Each structure stands twice: as C-alpha cells, then as structure tokens.
Short mmCIF file of C-alpha atoms in Angstrom, two decimals:
data_model
loop_
_atom_site.label_atom_id
_atom_site.label_comp_id
_atom_site.label_asym_id
_atom_site.label_seq_id
_atom_site.Cartn_x
_atom_site.Cartn_y
_atom_site.Cartn_z
CA MET R 1 40.02 87.65 -86.98
CA ASP R 2 38.82 85.09 -89.32
CA ASP R 3 36.55 86.36 -92.29
CA THR R 4 35.12 82.54 -93.15
CA PRO R 5 31.69 83.08 -93.60
CA VAL R 6 29.61 81.06 -91.21
CA HIS R 7 26.76 78.73 -93.14
CA VAL R 8 23.80 77.98 -90.83
CA ASP R 9 22.44 75.21 -93.11
CA ASP R 10 25.55 73.39 -92.59
CA PRO R 11 24.37 69.65 -92.46
CA LYS R 12 27.40 68.33 -90.69
CA PRO R 13 26.32 68.38 -86.88
CA GLN R 14 28.73 70.17 -84.32
CA GLY R 15 28.70 67.74 -81.68
CA LYS R 16 26.56 66.17 -78.82
CA GLY R 17 27.86 68.94 -76.36
CA ARG R 18 29.34 66.70 -73.69
CA PRO R 19 31.93 63.94 -73.32
CA THR R 20 31.22 60.18 -74.33
CA PRO R 21 31.22 58.65 -70.98
CA LYS R 22 34.02 55.79 -70.23
CA ARG R 23 32.33 52.59 -70.33
CA ARG R 24 32.78 51.47 -66.56
CA ASP R 25 31.03 54.58 -65.89
CA ALA R 26 27.99 53.65 -68.58
CA GLU R 27 27.87 50.10 -67.38
CA SER R 28 27.46 51.18 -63.70
CA ARG R 29 24.47 53.27 -64.06
CA ARG R 30 22.85 50.35 -66.14
CA ARG R 31 23.32 47.73 -63.59
CA GLN R 32 20.58 47.39 -60.84
CA PRO R 33 20.69 46.09 -58.09
CA VAL R 34 19.80 42.21 -58.23
CA SER R 35 17.52 40.88 -55.45
CA ALA R 36 18.03 37.24 -56.01
CA PRO R 37 15.77 35.23 -53.77
CA LYS R 38 17.51 33.68 -50.88
CA ASP R 39 16.20 29.91 -51.12
CA ARG R 40 13.78 28.07 -53.15
CA LYS R 41 10.72 28.95 -51.09
CA GLU R 42 11.59 32.32 -51.66
CA ALA R 43 11.70 32.29 -55.15
CA TYR R 44 8.82 30.54 -55.48
CA ARG R 45 7.20 33.00 -53.25
CA GLN R 46 8.37 35.58 -55.72
CA MET R 47 7.35 33.95 -59.26
CA ARG R 48 3.49 33.36 -57.82
CA ALA R 49 3.48 37.39 -56.84
CA LYS R 50 4.37 38.09 -59.74
CA GLN R 51 1.99 35.64 -61.75
CA ALA R 52 -0.86 36.99 -59.49
CA ALA R 53 0.48 40.42 -60.48
CA GLU R 54 -0.03 39.29 -63.73
CA ARG R 55 -3.58 37.86 -64.02
CA ASP R 56 -4.80 40.56 -61.61
CA ARG R 57 -3.59 43.22 -64.62
CA ALA R 58 -5.03 40.84 -67.44
CA ARG R 59 -8.05 40.34 -65.36
CA ARG R 60 -8.86 43.97 -64.77
CA GLY R 61 -7.73 44.21 -68.84
CA MET R 62 -10.47 41.75 -70.02
CA LEU R 63 -13.09 43.64 -67.80
CA ALA R 64 -12.59 46.72 -69.17
CA GLY R 65 -12.93 44.82 -73.05
CA ASP R 66 -9.00 45.55 -73.88
CA GLU R 67 -8.77 43.46 -76.60
CA ARG R 68 -5.10 42.77 -75.76
CA TYR R 69 -6.50 40.81 -72.75
CA LEU R 70 -9.61 39.04 -74.43
CA PRO R 71 -9.57 34.96 -74.58
CA ALA R 72 -8.97 34.63 -78.75
CA ARG R 73 -12.93 33.66 -78.95
CA ASP R 74 -13.76 37.32 -78.05
CA LYS R 75 -10.86 38.99 -80.37
CA GLY R 76 -11.59 40.89 -83.53
CA PRO R 77 -14.07 43.41 -84.82
CA ALA R 78 -16.68 41.07 -85.77
CA ARG R 79 -17.07 39.42 -82.27
CA LYS R 80 -16.89 42.80 -80.94
CA PHE R 81 -19.80 43.75 -83.10
CA ALA R 82 -21.96 40.62 -82.33
CA ARG R 83 -21.73 41.42 -78.43
CA ASP R 84 -22.62 45.09 -79.02
CA TRP R 85 -25.72 43.81 -81.52
CA VAL R 86 -26.99 40.92 -78.67
CA ASP R 87 -26.24 43.21 -75.54
CA SER R 88 -28.37 46.33 -77.20
CA ARG R 89 -31.49 43.80 -77.23
CA ARG R 90 -33.76 42.24 -75.19
CA LEU R 91 -34.25 38.74 -76.26
CA PRO R 92 -36.21 35.83 -75.36
CA SER R 93 -33.50 33.70 -74.81
CA GLN R 94 -31.64 35.48 -72.21
CA TYR R 95 -34.51 34.82 -69.68
CA PHE R 96 -33.57 30.86 -70.34
CA LEU R 97 -31.99 30.17 -67.32
CA PRO R 98 -34.23 32.24 -64.99
CA PHE R 99 -37.10 30.50 -66.46
CA SER R 100 -35.42 27.23 -65.88
CA LEU R 101 -34.64 27.78 -62.21
CA LEU R 102 -38.34 29.02 -61.95
CA ILE R 103 -39.58 25.35 -63.53
CA LEU R 104 -37.30 23.89 -61.48
CA LEU R 105 -38.35 25.44 -58.15
CA THR R 106 -42.07 24.72 -59.06
CA THR R 107 -41.16 21.26 -59.68
CA TRP R 108 -39.56 21.11 -56.15
CA VAL R 109 -42.50 22.59 -54.13
CA PRO R 110 -44.05 19.77 -52.06
CA TRP R 111 -47.64 20.63 -53.37
CA PRO R 112 -50.41 18.57 -52.07
CA PRO R 113 -50.78 15.41 -54.29
CA ALA R 114 -53.78 16.62 -56.74
CA ILE R 115 -52.14 19.91 -57.35
CA ARG R 116 -48.50 18.71 -57.52
CA ALA R 117 -49.87 16.16 -61.09
CA GLN R 118 -51.49 19.22 -62.72
CA VAL R 119 -48.31 21.82 -62.03
CA LEU R 120 -46.22 18.58 -63.72
CA THR R 121 -48.67 18.53 -66.05
CA VAL R 122 -48.63 22.30 -66.82
CA VAL R 123 -44.46 22.12 -66.41
CA MET R 124 -43.91 19.14 -68.73
CA THR R 125 -46.43 19.60 -71.81
CA ILE R 126 -46.67 23.65 -71.85
CA GLY R 127 -43.46 25.06 -69.82
CA TRP R 128 -40.61 23.15 -71.04
CA PRO R 129 -41.92 23.18 -74.69
CA VAL R 130 -42.57 26.86 -75.18
CA MET R 131 -38.90 27.40 -73.58
CA MET R 132 -36.95 24.86 -75.85
CA VAL R 133 -39.19 26.07 -78.90
CA GLY R 134 -38.43 30.22 -77.73
CA VAL R 135 -34.55 29.22 -77.21
CA VAL R 136 -34.05 27.23 -80.31
CA PHE R 137 -36.19 29.72 -82.76
CA THR R 138 -34.25 32.95 -81.19
CA SER R 139 -30.84 31.63 -81.40
CA VAL R 140 -31.37 30.07 -85.00
CA TYR R 141 -32.92 34.09 -85.48
CA VAL R 142 -29.83 35.88 -83.77
CA SER R 143 -26.69 33.49 -85.55
CA TRP R 144 -28.66 34.25 -88.92
CA LYS R 145 -29.43 37.98 -88.43
CA VAL R 146 -25.78 38.69 -86.81
CA LYS R 147 -24.03 37.01 -89.55
CA ARG R 148 -25.89 39.08 -92.45
CA GLU R 149 -24.99 42.47 -90.25
CA VAL R 150 -21.11 41.32 -90.28
CA ALA R 151 -20.97 40.18 -93.69
CA ALA R 152 -22.73 43.59 -94.74
CA LYS R 153 -20.26 46.16 -92.17
CA LEU R 154 -17.33 44.26 -91.80
CA PRO R 155 -16.95 42.83 -95.35
CA ASN R 156 -13.30 41.83 -95.07
CA GLU R 157 -14.00 39.76 -91.52
CA PRO R 158 -14.81 36.19 -91.71
CA VAL R 159 -18.09 35.29 -90.44
CA ARG R 160 -17.52 31.23 -89.60
CA GLY R 161 -18.80 31.04 -85.80
CA VAL R 162 -19.63 34.37 -85.26
CA GLY R 163 -23.30 33.27 -85.52
CA PHE R 164 -22.94 30.69 -82.84
CA TYR R 165 -20.83 33.47 -80.98
CA ALA R 166 -24.13 35.70 -80.91
CA ALA R 167 -25.98 32.96 -80.38
CA MET R 168 -24.83 31.48 -77.34
CA ARG R 169 -24.07 35.42 -75.78
CA SER R 170 -27.85 35.76 -76.29
CA LEU R 171 -28.56 32.46 -73.67
CA GLN R 172 -26.25 34.01 -71.00
CA ILE R 173 -28.29 36.46 -68.10
CA ARG R 174 -27.06 39.76 -68.71
CA LYS R 175 -25.31 40.17 -65.63
CA LEU R 176 -22.77 37.16 -66.07
CA ARG R 177 -22.11 37.98 -69.54
CA PHE R 178 -18.36 38.08 -70.46
CA PRO R 179 -16.74 40.34 -71.55
CA PRO R 180 -19.24 42.58 -69.63
CA PRO R 181 -21.51 44.56 -72.02
CA THR R 182 -20.99 48.29 -73.07
CA LEU R 183 -24.15 48.99 -74.52
CA LEU R 184 -27.55 49.08 -72.54
CA PRO R 185 -30.98 47.21 -74.21
CA GLY R 186 -31.83 50.39 -76.84
CA GLY R 187 -28.23 50.73 -77.94
CA LYS R 188 -27.31 53.24 -75.36
CA PRO R 189 -23.63 52.91 -73.71
CA VAL R 190 -23.50 51.61 -70.36
CA PRO R 191 -22.63 54.71 -68.33
CA PRO R 192 -19.07 54.42 -66.04
CA LYS R 193 -19.02 52.86 -63.09
CA LYS R 194 -17.76 55.33 -59.97
#
C-alpha cells in the first residue's frame, strides 16, 4: 500500500478524462456538407434569399427599436431621448400634413364661383399663414427645449443635430413615425401588440 498523503488542494490538473482525438477524426466532425450551387442562376437565387432574410431581420429589429439595426441618424441615447420627448406630447406641428391635405382638398372642391372666391381668400389669407406660423413656432420651441433637456440629462452626449431631429419628428404624423413611438401622449408606454 502506498502511504503518500493525497493533497486535495493540488493545483495541477489530473487530466481531461478522455483521450485526445486524432486530427482526422476532429476535422471530419468539423466539416459540414457543402451545398454549392449548380450554376450561376442558383448561386444568385441563394444570394438573394440570404439578403432578403437579412433585410427582414433588420426590418424587424428596427421596428422593435433595437439599437443595432437603427440607421445612424437614429442611434444614441440623445436621439432616443428626443424621440421619447416628442412622442410623449401632442404638438400642433404633428397636424401639419393632415391640415395641408384638408386645405388642398377644399381648394379642389368645385364650389360655385362666389363661394370659391371666398374659400380661396380664407385659405390663402388665414389658413396657410396660421399653419406656417404654428409649424415654425412649434419647431423652434421643440428644438430649443429638447437641446436643453438633453444637455441637462445627458451631459456627456453631443447635442449637435438633436434639436433638428426632434423638430422633424414632431412634423410627422404619429402613425408614420420611424422608429415607431414607444410612448403614448402623456408619457405612458405603448402597450405591446398581441
């Protein structure tokens, strides 16, 4: 019998417990069957299918708001803050496009000549100027306010372009904004879709 003491805290490993595989066995396990295309058309078809799958994955990632898939103009915590700030408020400028469409439709309606002159006068002297002043005022306010908020809440983030980004987002119809809003007006999170 061997009376040598066994040290439990022996730093030297005792082995991996199995023999090292031969190189040919390891290489054969790593190899995958190659499905090379039969001709150039098949290669092009496979490449298009792969690109379509990649685009679909990127699109789903963008719609989910995944930062990795967003375009460069939408990336970063300052841009995320600007999006959330705009999306959590009802701003007059978000009604710019529907109001423009309404004004355009009223000018296309075949009114009788006397009424048509009054409609065009009201549209040109009141409608368009009020809308444009409202849009300019709201855009300047949103840009200024978002820049100030980003500088206060995210001091290490650059504020260059964030105000313009927020002002442009505030001009868009809520349902057409991209990336989609994550907050409802009032600041509540958007409920998940079922």
